[in-house]
PDB file of C-alpha atoms in Angstrom:
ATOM      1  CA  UNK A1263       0.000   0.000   0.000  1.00 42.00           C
ATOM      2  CA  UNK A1264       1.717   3.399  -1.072  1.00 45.00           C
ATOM      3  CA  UNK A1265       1.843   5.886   1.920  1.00 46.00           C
ATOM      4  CA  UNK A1266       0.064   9.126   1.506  1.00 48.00           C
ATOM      5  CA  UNK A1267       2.854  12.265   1.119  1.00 48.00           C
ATOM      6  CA  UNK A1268       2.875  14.615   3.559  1.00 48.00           C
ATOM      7  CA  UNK A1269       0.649  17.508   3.223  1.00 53.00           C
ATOM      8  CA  UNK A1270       1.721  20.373   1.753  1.00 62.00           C
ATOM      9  CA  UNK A1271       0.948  23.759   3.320  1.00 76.00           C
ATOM     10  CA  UNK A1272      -0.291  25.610   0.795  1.00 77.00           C
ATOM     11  CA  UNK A1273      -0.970  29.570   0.434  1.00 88.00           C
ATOM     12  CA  UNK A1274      -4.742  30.679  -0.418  1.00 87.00           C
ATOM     13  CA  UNK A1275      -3.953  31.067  -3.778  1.00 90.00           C
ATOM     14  CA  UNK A1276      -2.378  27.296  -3.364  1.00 89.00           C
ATOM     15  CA  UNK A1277      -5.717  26.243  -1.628  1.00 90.00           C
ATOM     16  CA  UNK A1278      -7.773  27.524  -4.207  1.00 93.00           C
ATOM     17  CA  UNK A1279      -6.184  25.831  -6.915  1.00 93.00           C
ATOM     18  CA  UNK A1280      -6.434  22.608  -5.076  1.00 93.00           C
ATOM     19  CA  UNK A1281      -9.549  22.674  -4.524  1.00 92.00           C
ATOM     20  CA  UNK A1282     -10.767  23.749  -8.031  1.00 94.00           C
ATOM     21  CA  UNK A1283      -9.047  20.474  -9.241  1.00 95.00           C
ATOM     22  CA  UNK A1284     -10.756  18.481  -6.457  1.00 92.00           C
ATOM     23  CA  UNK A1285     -14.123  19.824  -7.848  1.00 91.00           C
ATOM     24  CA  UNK A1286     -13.351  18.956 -11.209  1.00 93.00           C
ATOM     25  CA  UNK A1287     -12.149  15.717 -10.182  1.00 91.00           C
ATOM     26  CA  UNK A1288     -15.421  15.030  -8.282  1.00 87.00           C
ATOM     27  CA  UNK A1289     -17.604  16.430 -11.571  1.00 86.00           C
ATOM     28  CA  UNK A1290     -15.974  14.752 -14.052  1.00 88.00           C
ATOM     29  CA  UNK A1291     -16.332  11.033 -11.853  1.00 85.00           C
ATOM     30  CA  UNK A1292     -19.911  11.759 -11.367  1.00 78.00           C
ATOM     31  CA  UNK A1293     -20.377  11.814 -14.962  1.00 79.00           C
ATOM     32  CA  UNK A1294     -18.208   9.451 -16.374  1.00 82.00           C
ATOM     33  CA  UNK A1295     -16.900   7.355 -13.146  1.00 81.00           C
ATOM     34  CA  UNK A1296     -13.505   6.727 -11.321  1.00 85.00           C
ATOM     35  CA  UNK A1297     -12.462   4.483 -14.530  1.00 85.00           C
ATOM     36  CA  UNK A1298     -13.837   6.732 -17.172  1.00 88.00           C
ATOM     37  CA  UNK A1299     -11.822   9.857 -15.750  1.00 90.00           C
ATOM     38  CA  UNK A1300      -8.355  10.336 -16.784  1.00 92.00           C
ATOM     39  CA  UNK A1301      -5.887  13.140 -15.219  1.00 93.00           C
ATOM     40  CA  UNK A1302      -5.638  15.000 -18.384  1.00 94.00           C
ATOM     41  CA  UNK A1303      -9.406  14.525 -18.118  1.00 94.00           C
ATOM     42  CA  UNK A1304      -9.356  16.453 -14.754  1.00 95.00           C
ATOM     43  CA  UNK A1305      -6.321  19.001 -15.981  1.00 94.00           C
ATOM     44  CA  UNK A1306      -8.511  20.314 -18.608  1.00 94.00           C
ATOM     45  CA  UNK A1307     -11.813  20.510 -17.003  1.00 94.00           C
ATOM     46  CA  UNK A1308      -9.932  22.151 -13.814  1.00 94.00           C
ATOM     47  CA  UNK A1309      -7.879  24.686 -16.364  1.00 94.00           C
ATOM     48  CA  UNK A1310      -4.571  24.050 -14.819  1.00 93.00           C
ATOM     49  CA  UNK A1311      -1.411  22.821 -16.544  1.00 93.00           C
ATOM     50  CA  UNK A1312       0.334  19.324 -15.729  1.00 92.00           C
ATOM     51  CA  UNK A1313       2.905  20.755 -13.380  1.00 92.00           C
ATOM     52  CA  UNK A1314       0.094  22.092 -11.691  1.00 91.00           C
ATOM     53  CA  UNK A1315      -1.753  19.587 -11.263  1.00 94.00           C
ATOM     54  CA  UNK A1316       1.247  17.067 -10.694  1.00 92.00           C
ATOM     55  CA  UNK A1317       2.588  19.882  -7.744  1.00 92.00           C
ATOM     56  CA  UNK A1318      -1.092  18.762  -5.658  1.00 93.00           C
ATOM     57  CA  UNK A1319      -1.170  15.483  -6.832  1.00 93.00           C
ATOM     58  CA  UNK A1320       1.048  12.638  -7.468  1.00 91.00           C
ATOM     59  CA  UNK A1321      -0.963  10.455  -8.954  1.00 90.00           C
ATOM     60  CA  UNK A1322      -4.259   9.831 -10.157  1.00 89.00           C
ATOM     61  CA  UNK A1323      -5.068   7.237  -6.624  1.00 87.00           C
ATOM     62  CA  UNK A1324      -3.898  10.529  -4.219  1.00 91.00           C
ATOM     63  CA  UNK A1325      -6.737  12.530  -6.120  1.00 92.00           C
ATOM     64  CA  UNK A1326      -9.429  10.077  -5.782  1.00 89.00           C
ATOM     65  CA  UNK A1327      -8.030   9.855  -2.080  1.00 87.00           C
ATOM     66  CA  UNK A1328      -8.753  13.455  -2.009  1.00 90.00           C
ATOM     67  CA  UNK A1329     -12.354  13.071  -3.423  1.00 88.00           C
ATOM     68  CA  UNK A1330     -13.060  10.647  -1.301  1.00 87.00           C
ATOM     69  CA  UNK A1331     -11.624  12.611   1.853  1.00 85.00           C
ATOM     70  CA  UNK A1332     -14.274  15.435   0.651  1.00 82.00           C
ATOM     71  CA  UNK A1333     -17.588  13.276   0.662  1.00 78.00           C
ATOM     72  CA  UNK A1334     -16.182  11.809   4.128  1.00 78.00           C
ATOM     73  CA  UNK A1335     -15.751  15.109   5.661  1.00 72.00           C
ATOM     74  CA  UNK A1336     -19.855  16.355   6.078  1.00 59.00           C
ATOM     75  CA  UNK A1337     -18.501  19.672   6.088  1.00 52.00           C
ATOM     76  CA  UNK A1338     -16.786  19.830   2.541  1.00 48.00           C
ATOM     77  CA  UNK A1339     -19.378  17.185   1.145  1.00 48.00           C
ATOM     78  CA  UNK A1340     -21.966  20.024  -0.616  1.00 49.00           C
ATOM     79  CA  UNK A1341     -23.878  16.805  -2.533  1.00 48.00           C
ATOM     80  CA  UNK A1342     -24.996  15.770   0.697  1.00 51.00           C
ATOM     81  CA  UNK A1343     -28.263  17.160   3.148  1.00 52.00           C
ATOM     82  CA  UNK A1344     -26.153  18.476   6.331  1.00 54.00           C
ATOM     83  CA  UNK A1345     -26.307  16.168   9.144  1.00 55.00           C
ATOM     84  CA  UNK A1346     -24.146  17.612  11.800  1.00 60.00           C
ATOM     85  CA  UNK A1347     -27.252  17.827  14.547  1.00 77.00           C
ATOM     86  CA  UNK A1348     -29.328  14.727  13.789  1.00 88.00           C
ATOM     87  CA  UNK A1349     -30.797  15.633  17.243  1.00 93.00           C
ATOM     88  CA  UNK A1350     -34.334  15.936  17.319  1.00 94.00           C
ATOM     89  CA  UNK A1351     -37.088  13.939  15.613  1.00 95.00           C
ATOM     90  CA  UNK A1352     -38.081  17.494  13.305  1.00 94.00           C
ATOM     91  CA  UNK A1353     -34.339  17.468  12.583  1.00 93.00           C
ATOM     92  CA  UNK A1354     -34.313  13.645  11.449  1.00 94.00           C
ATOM     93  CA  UNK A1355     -37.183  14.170   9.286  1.00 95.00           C
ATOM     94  CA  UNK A1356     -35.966  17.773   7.801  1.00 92.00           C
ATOM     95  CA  UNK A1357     -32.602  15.925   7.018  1.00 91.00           C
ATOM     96  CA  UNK A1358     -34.740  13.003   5.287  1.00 93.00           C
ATOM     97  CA  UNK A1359     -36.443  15.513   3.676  1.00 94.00           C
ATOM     98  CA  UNK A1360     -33.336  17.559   2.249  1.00 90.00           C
ATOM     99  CA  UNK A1361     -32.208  14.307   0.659  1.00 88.00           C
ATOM    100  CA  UNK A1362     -35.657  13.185  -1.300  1.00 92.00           C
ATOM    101  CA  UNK A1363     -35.578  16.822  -3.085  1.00 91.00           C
ATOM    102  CA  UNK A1364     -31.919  16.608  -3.392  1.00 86.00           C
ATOM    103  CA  UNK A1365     -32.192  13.560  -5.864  1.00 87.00           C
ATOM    104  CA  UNK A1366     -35.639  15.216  -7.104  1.00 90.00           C
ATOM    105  CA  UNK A1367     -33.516  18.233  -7.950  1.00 86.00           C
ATOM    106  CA  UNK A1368     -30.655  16.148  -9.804  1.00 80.00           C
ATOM    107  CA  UNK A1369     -33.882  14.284 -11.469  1.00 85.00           C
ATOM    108  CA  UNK A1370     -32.948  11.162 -10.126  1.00 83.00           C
ATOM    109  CA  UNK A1371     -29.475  10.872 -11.479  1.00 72.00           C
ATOM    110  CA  UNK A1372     -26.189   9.977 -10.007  1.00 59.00           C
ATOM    111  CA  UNK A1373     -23.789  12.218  -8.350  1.00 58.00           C
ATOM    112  CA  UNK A1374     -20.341  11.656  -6.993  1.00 55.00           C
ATOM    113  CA  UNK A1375     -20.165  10.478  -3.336  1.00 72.00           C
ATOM    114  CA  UNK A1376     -19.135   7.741  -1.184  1.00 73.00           C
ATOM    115  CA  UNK A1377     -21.971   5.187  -2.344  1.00 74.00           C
ATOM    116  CA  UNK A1378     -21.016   5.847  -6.110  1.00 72.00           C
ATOM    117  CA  UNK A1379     -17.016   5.304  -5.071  1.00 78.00           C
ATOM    118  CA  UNK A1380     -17.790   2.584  -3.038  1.00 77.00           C
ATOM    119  CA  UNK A1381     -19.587   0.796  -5.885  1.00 72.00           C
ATOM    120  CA  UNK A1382     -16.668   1.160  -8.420  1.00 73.00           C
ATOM    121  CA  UNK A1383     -13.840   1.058  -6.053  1.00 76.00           C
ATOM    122  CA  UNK A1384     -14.924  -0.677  -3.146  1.00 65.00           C
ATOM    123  CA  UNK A1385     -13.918  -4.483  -4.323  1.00 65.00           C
ATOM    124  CA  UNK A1386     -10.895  -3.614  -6.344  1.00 70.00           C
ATOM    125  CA  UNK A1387      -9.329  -1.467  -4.492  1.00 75.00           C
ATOM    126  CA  UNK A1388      -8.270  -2.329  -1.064  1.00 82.00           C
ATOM    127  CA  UNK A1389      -6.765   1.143   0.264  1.00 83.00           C
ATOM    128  CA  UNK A1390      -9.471   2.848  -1.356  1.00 81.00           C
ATOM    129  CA  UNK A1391     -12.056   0.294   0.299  1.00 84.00           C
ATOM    130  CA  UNK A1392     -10.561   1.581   3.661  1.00 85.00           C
ATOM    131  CA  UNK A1393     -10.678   5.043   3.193  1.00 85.00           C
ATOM    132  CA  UNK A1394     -14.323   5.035   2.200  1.00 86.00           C
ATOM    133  CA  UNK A1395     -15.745   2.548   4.962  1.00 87.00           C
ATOM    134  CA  UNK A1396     -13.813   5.204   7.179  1.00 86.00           C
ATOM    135  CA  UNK A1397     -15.981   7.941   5.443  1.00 85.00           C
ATOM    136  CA  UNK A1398     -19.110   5.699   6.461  1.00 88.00           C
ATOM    137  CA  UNK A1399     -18.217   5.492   9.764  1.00 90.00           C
ATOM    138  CA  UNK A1400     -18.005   8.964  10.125  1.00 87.00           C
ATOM    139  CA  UNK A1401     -21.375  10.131   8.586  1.00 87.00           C
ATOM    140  CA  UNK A1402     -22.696   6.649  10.899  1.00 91.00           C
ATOM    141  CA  UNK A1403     -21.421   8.313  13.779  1.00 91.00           C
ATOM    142  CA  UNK A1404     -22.294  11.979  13.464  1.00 89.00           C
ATOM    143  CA  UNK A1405     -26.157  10.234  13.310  1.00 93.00           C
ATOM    144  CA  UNK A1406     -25.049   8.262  16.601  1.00 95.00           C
ATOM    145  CA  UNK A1407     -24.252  11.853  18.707  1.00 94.00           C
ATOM    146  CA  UNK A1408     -27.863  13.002  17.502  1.00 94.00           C
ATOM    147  CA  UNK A1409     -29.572   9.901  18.336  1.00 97.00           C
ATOM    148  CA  UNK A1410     -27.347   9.721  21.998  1.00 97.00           C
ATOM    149  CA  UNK A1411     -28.366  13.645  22.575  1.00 96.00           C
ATOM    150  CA  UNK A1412     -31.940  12.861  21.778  1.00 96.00           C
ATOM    151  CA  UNK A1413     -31.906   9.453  24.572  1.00 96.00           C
ATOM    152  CA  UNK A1414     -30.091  11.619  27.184  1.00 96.00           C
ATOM    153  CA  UNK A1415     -32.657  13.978  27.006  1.00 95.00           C
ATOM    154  CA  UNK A1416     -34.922  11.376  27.426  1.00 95.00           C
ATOM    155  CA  UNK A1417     -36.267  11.353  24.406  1.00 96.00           C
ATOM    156  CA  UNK A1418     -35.785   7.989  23.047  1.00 97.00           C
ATOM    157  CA  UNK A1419     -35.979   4.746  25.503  1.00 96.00           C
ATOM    158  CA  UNK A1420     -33.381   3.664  26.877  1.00 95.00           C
ATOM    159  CA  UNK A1421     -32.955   0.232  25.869  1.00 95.00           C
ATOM    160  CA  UNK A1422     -32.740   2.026  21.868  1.00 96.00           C
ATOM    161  CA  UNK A1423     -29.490   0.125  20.229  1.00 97.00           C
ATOM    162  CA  UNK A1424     -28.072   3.422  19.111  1.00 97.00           C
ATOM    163  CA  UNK A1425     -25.466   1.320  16.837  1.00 97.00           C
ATOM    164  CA  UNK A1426     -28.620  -0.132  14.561  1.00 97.00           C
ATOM    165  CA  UNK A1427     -30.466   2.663  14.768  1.00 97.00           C
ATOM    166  CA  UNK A1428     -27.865   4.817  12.887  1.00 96.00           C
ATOM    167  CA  UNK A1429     -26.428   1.824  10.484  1.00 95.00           C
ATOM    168  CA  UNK A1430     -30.359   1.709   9.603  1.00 95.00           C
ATOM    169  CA  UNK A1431     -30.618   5.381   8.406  1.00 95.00           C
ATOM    170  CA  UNK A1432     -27.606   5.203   6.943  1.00 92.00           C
ATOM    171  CA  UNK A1433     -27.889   2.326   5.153  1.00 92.00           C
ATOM    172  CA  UNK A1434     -31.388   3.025   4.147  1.00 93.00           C
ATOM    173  CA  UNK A1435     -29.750   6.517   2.425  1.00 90.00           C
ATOM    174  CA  UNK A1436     -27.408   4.847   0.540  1.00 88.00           C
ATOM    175  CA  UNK A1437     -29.603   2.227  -0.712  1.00 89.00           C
ATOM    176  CA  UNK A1438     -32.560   4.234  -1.322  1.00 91.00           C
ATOM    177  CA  UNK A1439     -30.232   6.672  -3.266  1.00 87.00           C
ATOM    178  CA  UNK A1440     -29.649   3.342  -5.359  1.00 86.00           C
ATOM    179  CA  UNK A1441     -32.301   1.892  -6.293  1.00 90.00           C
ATOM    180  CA  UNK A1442     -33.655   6.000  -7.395  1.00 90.00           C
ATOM    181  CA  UNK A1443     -30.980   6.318  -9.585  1.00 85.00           C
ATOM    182  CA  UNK A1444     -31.744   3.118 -11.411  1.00 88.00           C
ATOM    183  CA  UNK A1445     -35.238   3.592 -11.664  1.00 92.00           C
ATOM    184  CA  UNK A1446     -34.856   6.978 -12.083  1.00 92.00           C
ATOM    185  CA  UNK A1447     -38.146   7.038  -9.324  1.00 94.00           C
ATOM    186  CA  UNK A1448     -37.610   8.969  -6.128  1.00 94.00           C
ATOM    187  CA  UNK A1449     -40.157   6.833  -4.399  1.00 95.00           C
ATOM    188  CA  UNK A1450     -37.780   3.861  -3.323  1.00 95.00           C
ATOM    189  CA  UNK A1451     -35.636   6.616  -0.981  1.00 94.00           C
ATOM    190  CA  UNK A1452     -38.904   8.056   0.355  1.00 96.00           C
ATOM    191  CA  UNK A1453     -40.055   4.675   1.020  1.00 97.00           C
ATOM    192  CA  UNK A1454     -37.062   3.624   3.098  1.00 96.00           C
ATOM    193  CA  UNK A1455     -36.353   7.060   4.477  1.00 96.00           C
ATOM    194  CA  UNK A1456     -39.895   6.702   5.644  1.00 97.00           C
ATOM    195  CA  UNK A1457     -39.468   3.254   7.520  1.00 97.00           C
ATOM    196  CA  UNK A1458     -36.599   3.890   8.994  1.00 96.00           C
ATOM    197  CA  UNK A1459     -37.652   7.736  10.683  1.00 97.00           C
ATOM    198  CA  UNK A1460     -40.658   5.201  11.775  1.00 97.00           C
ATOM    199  CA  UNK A1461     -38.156   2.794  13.201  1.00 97.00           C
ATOM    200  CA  UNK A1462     -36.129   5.203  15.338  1.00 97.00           C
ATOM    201  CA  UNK A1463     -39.974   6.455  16.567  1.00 96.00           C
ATOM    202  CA  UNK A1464     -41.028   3.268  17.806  1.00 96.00           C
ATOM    203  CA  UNK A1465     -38.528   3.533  20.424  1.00 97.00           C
ATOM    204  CA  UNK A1466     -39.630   7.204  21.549  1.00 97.00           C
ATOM    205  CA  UNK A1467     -40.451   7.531  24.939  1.00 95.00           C
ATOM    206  CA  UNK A1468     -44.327   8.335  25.937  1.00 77.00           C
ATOM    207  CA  UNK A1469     -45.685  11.861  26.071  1.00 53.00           C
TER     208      UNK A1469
END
């Protein structure tokens, strides 16, 4: 497994420059995937030169590394409904809400994010694999905090598995994203969006 380099500190102009190549990077994969996206794919769409893009990148695998660090990372991740205070039942549903007109909005289609890296990278690529379960794990556990605020404030029972809860909404997402972008139908994310919010409200405590 090849060690990531070091990171560079990098002036705003720097940081800018990088991050206009991640974005092109993370355009060009949601249209044509990780395979179908070549770095003089991403040089021209980003306007930089090779040495340019070469000075932030080494290869092609650190820049897919840095895509996928993005759509970890809920606060870089703009494809995604914001989830950093999944701490209230109206804030569980306004978050499940964001997400059915997100995919409404991009009529169903696919965009970059974990779930679409995961699918072309996840079983071929074993560092990749990692980095992106990590990702998971941290959009899983940001819904954990919310659900563990809303229990110590008493309200969600205490014998709630936390753990499932949040790998159900989570995983419900992801696949619900799925199966809409197949069918092109928003009505399979609704649908398990729906069950799950109902799920995590069957273990509410009584008025």
């Amino acid at each position: 497994m090849t060690a990531p380099s070091k990171p560079r500190r990098l002036t705003p102009k720097g940081q800018a420059t990088r991050n206009r190549i991640v974005d092109a990077a993370t355009a060009l994969i949601a249209r044509q995937g990780v395979a179908g996206t070549s770095i003089e794919d991403v040089r021209a769409e980003a306007g930089v030169s090779g040495s340019q893009l070469y000075h932030y990148f080494e290869s092609k695998q650190e820049l897919i590394r840095a895509v996928i660090t993005r759509h970890a990372d809920p606060t870089l991740d703009s494809t995604r409904p914001r989830i950093e205070a999944l701490d209230s039942f109206d804030a569980l549903r306004a978050w499940a809400d964001a997400a059915i007109e997100q995919q409404l909005a991009n009529d169903c289609r696919g965009y970059c994010n974990l779930g679409t890296l995961a699918g072309e990278l996840g079983v071929s690529d074993e560092e990749s694999r990692t980095d992106i379960a990590d990702g998971f794990l941290r959009w899983k556990d940001l819904i954990l905090n919310g659900l563990k605020a809303m229990r110590d404030r008493g309200e969600l029972r205490a014998d709630a598995d936390l753990d499932e809860l949040s790998y159900a909404l989570l995983t419900g997402l992801q696949g619900g994203v799925l199966l809409t972008q197949i069918m092109r139908d928003v009505r399979p994310l609704e649908a398990v969006l729906n069950s799950a919010l109902a799920y995590i409200h069957s273990f509410a405590t009584a008025a």
